[in-house]
Amino acid sequence: MKIVLAYSGGLDTTVSIRWLKETFNADVITVTVDVGQKDNFEDIEKRAYIAGAIKHYTIDAKKEFADNFISYAIKMNGLYEDVYPLSTALARPLIAEKVVEVAKKEGAEAVAHGSTSKGNDQVRFDLAVKALYPDVKIIAPARIWNMTREKEIEFAKARGIPIKSESSKYSIDENLWGRSIEGDDISDPSKEVPEDAFEWTKKKNNGKITLSIEFEKGIPIAINNEKMDLVKIIQVLNEVVGSYGFGRVEHIENRVVGFKSREVYEVPAALVLINSHKDLEKTVYSPLEFRFKKYIDSQWSDLVYQGLWFEPLRETIQLAGDNLNKWVIGEVKVEIEGNGMRILGRTSRYSPYSEKIASYNKGWYPSDEMARGFIEIYGMHSLLTRQVRE
Ligand code: ARG
């Protein structure tokens, strides 16, 4: 039997290679998808072979991740329960897609992934694979083998399989859009998150920094007037604003799999981009568009979080999102200080804002008669309803 495994290089998936090989007498092919995690892909490949893989693929999908997934996370202000930018959730369907491509090419009977039975990621992987390759078998070793983390380490050591040293403490998932940290002391929600959980947002710079971000049809295209592609913009922002200590999210999260969990994220670029994008949307949309967009944003975020990337409604929502984002063109100035962000100002040629109309000092004032007439008719519904209830 041939099995294609989504391989991160971490403890669970490294042990999975050997476990699959021993349990199913299988040829295991590993696929590591580069979605922007700061890993050494040569070391990962070596580890795959030592653990028993017969063939390994490293696939650079950073551009695809940015252009087809993150771009929508920005356009749809993707935040689960208002705070989590969906970094892990967004990459899963893409990783599954790459694994399926290899499985088809290699003629494999099964695909495998390292998710456990407690997490959301298993739902995202399984549903993506079922959508793209309904006939293939799905094996999730960690759902079957009943090993604790210590047992896994023992299993690896007994077979001379090297594991990453930091594997033992937190469960980390990293990509271009963010770093998710779970486990160990984080699991006690009454305690402050230990400083050693953080990596991208260690404070190296005090003081504040001002940035201008330019958007074209909802997508960021330049920082401080310097044009860059989306991958670069995200990398630069993570690096720069992360060094001021910005980008930490601490969350009591409602998982798909029926329980609450304490989650920590480092998402500097995601927060800067989504918050500035939201501001620009508010600047250009009509009030009805703005209210409608808020509703579809949260629907989109829920679908992505819940592993329903391939639910047809997502595309319909995105079509509406694309149409609205046609007008999200302009520039937003922001200031970052520590873990705080402030919008300093924004400009857009599609902004209906008129200083002449809004200002108290000059210009437009409706007449007393116009104002009275407007208020009378505007409030009539409420006043009549009140009256009949008195
Ligand atoms: N709770 C987040 C989510 O469901 C993060 C999951 C992190 N995954 C991991 N394997 N450490 O999207």
Short mmCIF file of C-alpha atoms and ligand atoms in Angstrom, two decimals:
data_model
loop_
_atom_site.label_atom_id
_atom_site.label_comp_id
_atom_site.label_asym_id
_atom_site.label_seq_id
_atom_site.Cartn_x
_atom_site.Cartn_y
_atom_site.Cartn_z
CA MET A 1 0.00 0.00 0.00
CA LYS A 2 1.16 3.49 -0.87
CA ILE A 3 0.31 6.35 1.54
CA VAL A 4 0.92 10.07 1.00
CA LEU A 5 1.42 11.89 4.31
CA ALA A 6 1.10 15.63 4.97
CA TYR A 7 4.41 16.09 6.75
CA SER A 8 5.29 19.11 8.91
CA GLY A 9 8.52 17.75 10.34
CA GLY A 10 7.09 17.95 13.88
CA LEU A 11 6.77 15.16 16.41
CA ASP A 12 3.32 13.80 15.46
CA THR A 13 3.97 13.54 11.75
CA THR A 14 7.52 12.22 12.13
CA VAL A 15 6.28 9.39 14.33
CA SER A 16 3.43 8.90 11.84
CA ILE A 17 5.86 8.01 9.04
CA ARG A 18 7.27 5.03 10.91
CA TRP A 19 3.94 4.05 12.45
CA LEU A 20 2.23 3.95 9.02
CA LYS A 21 5.11 1.95 7.61
CA GLU A 22 5.02 -0.58 10.46
CA THR A 23 1.24 -0.79 10.82
CA PHE A 24 0.23 -1.07 7.16
CA ASN A 25 3.48 -2.36 5.74
CA ALA A 26 3.19 0.73 3.55
CA ASP A 27 5.39 2.82 1.32
CA VAL A 28 5.13 6.29 2.82
CA ILE A 29 5.58 9.37 0.63
CA THR A 30 5.87 12.65 2.54
CA VAL A 31 4.72 16.07 1.37
CA THR A 32 5.81 19.26 3.11
CA VAL A 33 3.96 22.33 1.92
CA ASP A 34 5.78 25.61 2.39
CA VAL A 35 3.08 28.09 3.37
CA GLY A 36 5.59 30.49 4.88
CA GLN A 37 6.53 28.66 8.10
CA LYS A 38 10.04 29.50 9.27
CA ASP A 39 11.43 26.00 8.93
CA ASN A 40 14.52 24.43 7.45
CA PHE A 41 13.04 22.36 4.63
CA GLU A 42 16.26 20.45 4.01
CA ASP A 43 16.31 19.25 7.61
CA ILE A 44 12.66 18.27 7.31
CA GLU A 45 13.38 16.23 4.20
CA LYS A 46 16.30 14.49 5.92
CA ARG A 47 14.13 13.69 8.94
CA ALA A 48 11.45 12.23 6.68
CA TYR A 49 13.95 9.82 5.12
CA ILE A 50 15.46 8.85 8.48
CA ALA A 51 11.96 8.12 9.79
CA GLY A 52 11.35 5.83 6.81
CA ALA A 53 9.81 7.77 3.91
CA ILE A 54 10.54 6.34 0.46
CA LYS A 55 10.06 9.68 -1.30
CA HIS A 56 9.64 13.29 -0.22
CA TYR A 57 8.15 16.39 -1.83
CA THR A 58 8.68 20.00 -0.70
CA ILE A 59 6.14 22.24 -2.39
CA ASP A 60 6.45 26.02 -2.26
CA ALA A 61 2.86 27.27 -2.05
CA LYS A 62 3.50 30.68 -0.47
CA LYS A 63 2.30 32.66 -3.46
CA GLU A 64 -0.81 30.51 -3.88
CA PHE A 65 -1.53 30.83 -0.18
CA ALA A 66 -1.26 34.61 -0.35
CA ASP A 67 -3.12 35.10 -3.64
CA ASN A 68 -5.98 32.60 -3.23
CA PHE A 69 -6.49 32.37 0.52
CA ILE A 70 -4.98 35.30 2.45
CA SER A 71 -6.24 37.82 -0.12
CA TYR A 72 -9.79 36.74 0.81
CA ALA A 73 -8.97 36.77 4.51
CA ILE A 74 -8.21 40.46 3.99
CA LYS A 75 -11.16 41.21 1.70
CA MET A 76 -13.56 39.43 4.07
CA ASN A 77 -11.89 40.71 7.29
CA GLY A 78 -11.52 37.07 8.33
CA LEU A 79 -11.63 36.95 12.13
CA TYR A 80 -13.16 33.99 13.95
CA GLU A 81 -15.14 35.13 16.99
CA ASP A 82 -13.89 38.65 16.19
CA VAL A 83 -10.26 37.98 17.12
CA TYR A 84 -8.55 35.01 15.45
CA PRO A 85 -7.34 35.73 11.89
CA LEU A 86 -7.78 32.07 10.85
CA SER A 87 -4.12 31.53 10.00
CA THR A 88 -4.07 27.79 10.70
CA ALA A 89 -7.58 27.25 9.35
CA LEU A 90 -6.83 28.92 6.01
CA ALA A 91 -3.76 26.86 5.17
CA ARG A 92 -5.37 23.44 5.74
CA PRO A 93 -7.40 23.21 2.52
CA LEU A 94 -4.35 24.27 0.51
CA ILE A 95 -2.11 21.69 2.21
CA ALA A 96 -4.79 19.05 1.60
CA GLU A 97 -4.97 20.09 -2.06
CA LYS A 98 -1.21 19.61 -2.51
CA VAL A 99 -1.26 16.25 -0.75
CA VAL A 100 -4.13 15.11 -2.97
CA GLU A 101 -2.22 16.21 -6.09
CA VAL A 102 0.74 14.04 -5.06
CA ALA A 103 -1.55 11.14 -4.12
CA LYS A 104 -3.12 11.20 -7.60
CA LYS A 105 0.25 11.49 -9.31
CA GLU A 106 1.75 8.65 -7.26
CA GLY A 107 -1.34 6.45 -7.53
CA ALA A 108 -1.61 6.17 -3.74
CA GLU A 109 -4.56 4.40 -2.10
CA ALA A 110 -4.50 6.57 1.00
CA VAL A 111 -3.57 10.00 2.31
CA ALA A 112 -2.62 10.67 5.92
CA HIS A 113 -2.31 13.61 8.27
CA GLY A 114 -1.10 14.17 11.82
CA SER A 115 -4.20 15.72 13.37
CA THR A 116 -5.67 14.35 16.57
CA SER A 117 -9.33 13.63 17.29
CA LYS A 118 -9.65 16.71 19.52
CA GLY A 119 -8.80 19.41 17.03
CA ASN A 120 -10.36 21.42 14.23
CA ASP A 121 -7.58 20.55 11.81
CA GLN A 122 -8.77 16.96 11.33
CA VAL A 123 -12.15 18.32 10.21
CA ARG A 124 -10.50 20.71 7.74
CA PHE A 125 -8.16 18.05 6.31
CA ASP A 126 -10.74 15.30 6.04
CA LEU A 127 -13.40 17.50 4.43
CA ALA A 128 -10.93 19.03 1.96
CA VAL A 129 -9.67 15.59 0.93
CA LYS A 130 -13.22 14.27 0.58
CA ALA A 131 -14.09 17.23 -1.66
CA LEU A 132 -11.04 16.84 -3.90
CA TYR A 133 -10.54 13.05 -3.97
CA PRO A 134 -13.68 11.30 -2.72
CA ASP A 135 -12.35 7.79 -3.35
CA VAL A 136 -9.10 8.00 -1.44
CA LYS A 137 -8.76 6.53 2.04
CA ILE A 138 -7.94 8.92 4.89
CA ILE A 139 -5.73 7.78 7.73
CA ALA A 140 -5.05 9.91 10.79
CA PRO A 141 -2.55 7.89 12.86
CA ALA A 142 -2.85 10.15 15.91
CA ARG A 143 -6.59 9.36 16.02
CA ILE A 144 -5.80 5.66 16.16
CA TRP A 145 -2.64 5.01 18.07
CA ASN A 146 -3.51 6.31 21.57
CA MET A 147 -0.02 7.62 22.32
CA THR A 148 0.67 10.56 24.63
CA ARG A 149 3.39 13.05 23.71
CA GLU A 150 5.81 11.21 26.01
CA LYS A 151 4.96 7.87 24.38
CA GLU A 152 5.56 9.40 20.94
CA ILE A 153 8.98 10.67 22.03
CA GLU A 154 9.77 7.19 23.38
CA PHE A 155 8.59 5.60 20.12
CA ALA A 156 10.86 7.91 18.10
CA LYS A 157 13.87 7.46 20.38
CA ALA A 158 13.57 3.68 20.34
CA ARG A 159 13.88 3.77 16.56
CA GLY A 160 16.67 6.36 16.40
CA ILE A 161 14.42 8.99 14.84
CA PRO A 162 15.58 12.54 15.66
CA ILE A 163 12.91 15.00 16.78
CA LYS A 164 13.00 18.79 17.02
CA SER A 165 14.01 19.81 20.55
CA GLU A 166 11.20 22.35 21.06
CA SER A 167 8.65 19.68 20.07
CA SER A 168 8.19 18.73 23.67
CA LYS A 169 6.56 21.86 25.12
CA TYR A 170 3.94 23.71 23.01
CA SER A 171 2.01 22.62 19.95
CA ILE A 172 2.90 25.19 17.29
CA ASP A 173 1.48 25.76 13.84
CA GLU A 174 3.09 28.42 11.72
CA ASN A 175 2.56 29.98 8.30
CA LEU A 176 2.76 33.35 6.55
CA TRP A 177 -0.50 34.55 8.15
CA GLY A 178 0.33 33.67 11.74
CA ARG A 179 1.70 31.50 14.48
CA SER A 180 -0.67 29.42 16.65
CA ILE A 181 0.49 28.26 20.06
CA GLU A 182 -1.31 25.71 22.23
CA GLY A 183 -0.67 23.36 25.10
CA ASP A 184 1.52 23.14 28.21
CA ASP A 185 0.95 26.10 30.59
CA ILE A 186 -1.33 27.82 28.05
CA SER A 187 -3.98 25.20 28.82
CA ASP A 188 -4.71 26.90 32.17
CA PRO A 189 -6.85 29.87 31.13
CA SER A 190 -6.55 31.55 34.54
CA LYS A 191 -2.79 32.00 34.13
CA GLU A 192 -0.95 34.58 32.06
CA VAL A 193 0.62 33.14 28.91
CA PRO A 194 4.33 32.51 29.59
CA GLU A 195 6.67 34.80 27.65
CA ASP A 196 8.53 31.81 26.18
CA ALA A 197 5.43 30.96 24.12
CA PHE A 198 6.11 33.95 21.89
CA GLU A 199 8.56 34.25 19.05
CA TRP A 200 7.33 36.68 16.39
CA THR A 201 6.29 39.37 18.87
CA LYS A 202 9.24 39.51 21.25
CA LYS A 203 9.67 43.22 21.88
CA LYS A 204 12.93 44.43 20.36
CA ASN A 205 11.89 48.04 19.75
CA ASN A 206 10.36 50.49 22.20
CA GLY A 207 8.49 53.57 21.09
CA LYS A 208 6.15 53.75 18.12
CA ILE A 209 6.20 53.34 14.39
CA THR A 210 3.98 54.92 11.72
CA LEU A 211 3.12 53.11 8.50
CA SER A 212 1.00 53.87 5.48
CA ILE A 213 -0.70 51.02 3.69
CA GLU A 214 -2.07 51.36 0.19
CA PHE A 215 -4.97 49.18 -0.99
CA GLU A 216 -6.13 48.40 -4.50
CA LYS A 217 -9.54 46.69 -4.74
CA GLY A 218 -9.26 45.47 -1.17
CA ILE A 219 -5.72 44.10 -1.50
CA PRO A 220 -2.67 45.79 0.04
CA ILE A 221 -0.12 46.73 -2.64
CA ALA A 222 2.36 49.07 -0.93
CA ILE A 223 3.81 49.98 2.45
CA ASN A 224 5.10 53.55 2.84
CA ASN A 225 4.67 54.01 -0.92
CA GLU A 226 6.92 51.08 -1.70
CA LYS A 227 5.14 48.58 -3.96
CA MET A 228 5.52 44.90 -2.98
CA ASP A 229 3.72 41.66 -3.73
CA LEU A 230 1.39 40.28 -1.07
CA VAL A 231 3.85 37.67 0.25
CA LYS A 232 6.47 40.38 0.77
CA ILE A 233 4.02 42.81 2.38
CA ILE A 234 3.04 40.18 4.92
CA GLN A 235 6.65 39.17 5.61
CA VAL A 236 7.75 42.79 6.07
CA LEU A 237 4.83 43.64 8.37
CA ASN A 238 5.29 40.52 10.51
CA GLU A 239 8.95 41.38 10.91
CA VAL A 240 8.60 45.13 11.49
CA VAL A 241 5.49 45.48 13.64
CA GLY A 242 6.22 42.18 15.42
CA SER A 243 9.48 43.70 16.67
CA TYR A 244 7.45 46.37 18.54
CA GLY A 245 5.61 43.62 20.40
CA PHE A 246 2.46 43.99 18.29
CA GLY A 247 0.28 41.12 17.15
CA ARG A 248 -0.60 38.99 20.17
CA VAL A 249 -4.07 37.49 20.49
CA GLU A 250 -5.23 35.51 23.50
CA HIS A 251 -8.53 33.73 23.03
CA ILE A 252 -10.99 31.41 24.75
CA GLU A 253 -12.07 29.70 21.56
CA ASN A 254 -15.17 27.67 20.74
CA ARG A 255 -13.82 24.76 18.74
CA VAL A 256 -15.75 22.89 16.05
CA VAL A 257 -15.21 19.81 18.16
CA GLY A 258 -17.56 20.79 21.03
CA PHE A 259 -15.38 22.39 23.68
CA LYS A 260 -13.63 25.61 24.61
CA SER A 261 -9.91 25.88 24.40
CA ARG A 262 -7.36 28.54 25.33
CA GLU A 263 -5.47 29.63 22.23
CA VAL A 264 -2.68 32.08 21.64
CA TYR A 265 -1.72 33.64 18.32
CA GLU A 266 1.02 35.85 16.95
CA VAL A 267 -0.49 37.61 13.97
CA PRO A 268 1.13 41.04 13.47
CA ALA A 269 0.61 41.46 9.71
CA ALA A 270 -2.89 39.99 9.77
CA LEU A 271 -4.10 42.44 12.43
CA VAL A 272 -2.54 45.49 10.77
CA LEU A 273 -3.95 44.58 7.36
CA ILE A 274 -7.43 43.55 8.47
CA ASN A 275 -7.88 46.59 10.73
CA SER A 276 -6.72 49.04 8.05
CA HIS A 277 -8.84 47.29 5.42
CA LYS A 278 -11.91 47.51 7.67
CA ASP A 279 -11.30 51.21 8.13
CA LEU A 280 -11.07 51.83 4.42
CA GLU A 281 -14.25 49.81 3.81
CA LYS A 282 -16.11 51.97 6.30
CA THR A 283 -14.82 55.01 4.44
CA VAL A 284 -16.06 53.95 1.00
CA TYR A 285 -19.19 51.84 1.52
CA SER A 286 -22.75 53.08 1.76
CA PRO A 287 -24.19 52.41 5.24
CA LEU A 288 -26.27 49.52 3.88
CA GLU A 289 -23.26 47.99 2.16
CA PHE A 290 -21.23 48.35 5.35
CA ARG A 291 -23.84 46.56 7.47
CA PHE A 292 -24.34 43.80 4.92
CA LYS A 293 -20.58 43.31 4.59
CA LYS A 294 -20.17 42.84 8.36
CA TYR A 295 -22.72 40.05 8.21
CA ILE A 296 -21.14 38.20 5.29
CA ASP A 297 -17.66 38.66 6.80
CA SER A 298 -18.67 36.73 9.89
CA GLN A 299 -20.38 34.04 7.77
CA TRP A 300 -17.19 33.65 5.72
CA SER A 301 -15.02 33.43 8.84
CA ASP A 302 -17.24 30.76 10.37
CA LEU A 303 -17.14 28.63 7.19
CA VAL A 304 -13.34 28.81 7.05
CA TYR A 305 -12.92 28.05 10.74
CA GLN A 306 -15.34 25.14 10.62
CA GLY A 307 -13.50 23.37 7.83
CA LEU A 308 -16.12 24.20 5.21
CA TRP A 309 -13.78 25.78 2.66
CA PHE A 310 -15.41 23.65 -0.03
CA GLU A 311 -18.97 24.55 0.95
CA PRO A 312 -20.42 26.21 -2.17
CA LEU A 313 -21.71 29.17 -0.15
CA ARG A 314 -18.12 30.37 0.39
CA GLU A 315 -17.74 31.19 -3.28
CA THR A 316 -21.05 33.01 -3.39
CA ILE A 317 -20.02 35.10 -0.39
CA GLN A 318 -16.67 35.84 -2.02
CA LEU A 319 -18.37 37.04 -5.21
CA ALA A 320 -20.26 39.60 -3.15
CA GLY A 321 -17.00 40.42 -1.36
CA ASP A 322 -15.16 40.95 -4.66
CA ASN A 323 -17.89 43.20 -5.94
CA LEU A 324 -17.84 45.39 -2.83
CA ASN A 325 -14.04 45.45 -2.65
CA LYS A 326 -13.90 47.01 -6.13
CA TRP A 327 -14.21 50.35 -4.32
CA VAL A 328 -11.73 49.66 -1.54
CA ILE A 329 -8.94 51.74 -3.03
CA GLY A 330 -6.86 54.19 -1.03
CA GLU A 331 -4.40 54.64 1.78
CA VAL A 332 -4.56 54.13 5.54
CA LYS A 333 -2.03 55.55 8.02
CA VAL A 334 -1.50 53.57 11.20
CA GLU A 335 0.58 53.86 14.33
CA ILE A 336 1.87 50.87 16.26
CA GLU A 337 3.01 51.04 19.85
CA GLY A 338 3.55 47.87 21.87
CA ASN A 339 0.52 45.61 21.37
CA GLY A 340 -1.63 48.59 20.35
CA MET A 341 -2.61 49.96 16.96
CA ARG A 342 -4.21 53.28 16.08
CA ILE A 343 -5.56 54.50 12.77
CA LEU A 344 -4.20 58.00 12.17
CA GLY A 345 -6.04 58.79 8.95
CA ARG A 346 -7.23 57.53 5.57
CA THR A 347 -7.81 58.78 2.02
CA SER A 348 -9.74 57.29 -0.88
CA ARG A 349 -10.96 58.63 -4.16
CA TYR A 350 -14.14 56.60 -3.65
CA SER A 351 -14.95 58.09 -0.27
CA PRO A 352 -18.37 59.79 -0.22
CA TYR A 353 -17.20 61.68 2.87
CA SER A 354 -17.59 65.42 2.33
CA GLU A 355 -15.99 67.84 4.71
CA LYS A 356 -18.33 70.51 3.34
CA ILE A 357 -21.34 68.48 4.47
CA ALA A 358 -19.92 67.11 7.74
CA SER A 359 -18.03 70.10 9.14
CA TYR A 360 -19.58 72.26 11.88
CA ASN A 361 -17.74 75.33 10.67
CA LYS A 362 -18.74 75.69 7.08
CA GLY A 363 -21.05 74.72 4.33
CA TRP A 364 -24.22 72.71 4.41
CA TYR A 365 -26.91 73.18 7.09
CA PRO A 366 -30.49 71.95 6.43
CA SER A 367 -33.09 74.61 7.25
CA ASP A 368 -35.08 74.37 10.51
CA GLU A 369 -38.13 73.41 8.44
CA MET A 370 -36.29 70.63 6.60
CA ALA A 371 -34.87 69.24 9.85
CA ARG A 372 -38.29 69.26 11.60
CA GLY A 373 -40.00 67.57 8.65
CA PHE A 374 -37.32 64.91 8.42
CA ILE A 375 -37.38 64.11 12.14
CA GLU A 376 -41.19 63.98 12.25
CA ILE A 377 -41.51 61.41 9.50
CA TYR A 378 -38.35 59.53 10.48
CA GLY A 379 -39.55 58.98 14.07
CA MET A 380 -43.21 58.31 13.28
CA HIS A 381 -42.99 54.48 13.40
CA SER A 382 -41.54 54.42 16.90
CA LEU A 383 -43.80 57.11 18.34
CA LEU A 384 -46.98 55.51 16.98
CA THR A 385 -45.98 52.10 18.32
CA ARG A 386 -45.28 53.58 21.77
CA GLN A 387 -48.60 55.42 21.82
CA VAL A 388 -50.77 52.35 21.25
CA ARG A 389 -48.95 50.54 24.08
CA GLU A 390 -49.47 53.25 26.71
N1 ARG B 1 -7.27 26.73 17.22
C1 ARG B 1 -6.69 27.14 15.99
C2 ARG B 1 -7.50 26.63 14.84
O1 ARG B 1 -8.27 25.74 15.01
C3 ARG B 1 -5.22 26.77 15.89
C4 ARG B 1 -4.91 25.33 15.71
C5 ARG B 1 -3.45 25.10 15.78
N2 ARG B 1 -3.12 23.79 15.30
C6 ARG B 1 -2.08 23.12 15.73
N3 ARG B 1 -1.91 21.96 15.18
N4 ARG B 1 -1.28 23.53 16.67
O2 ARG B 1 -7.40 27.13 13.73
#
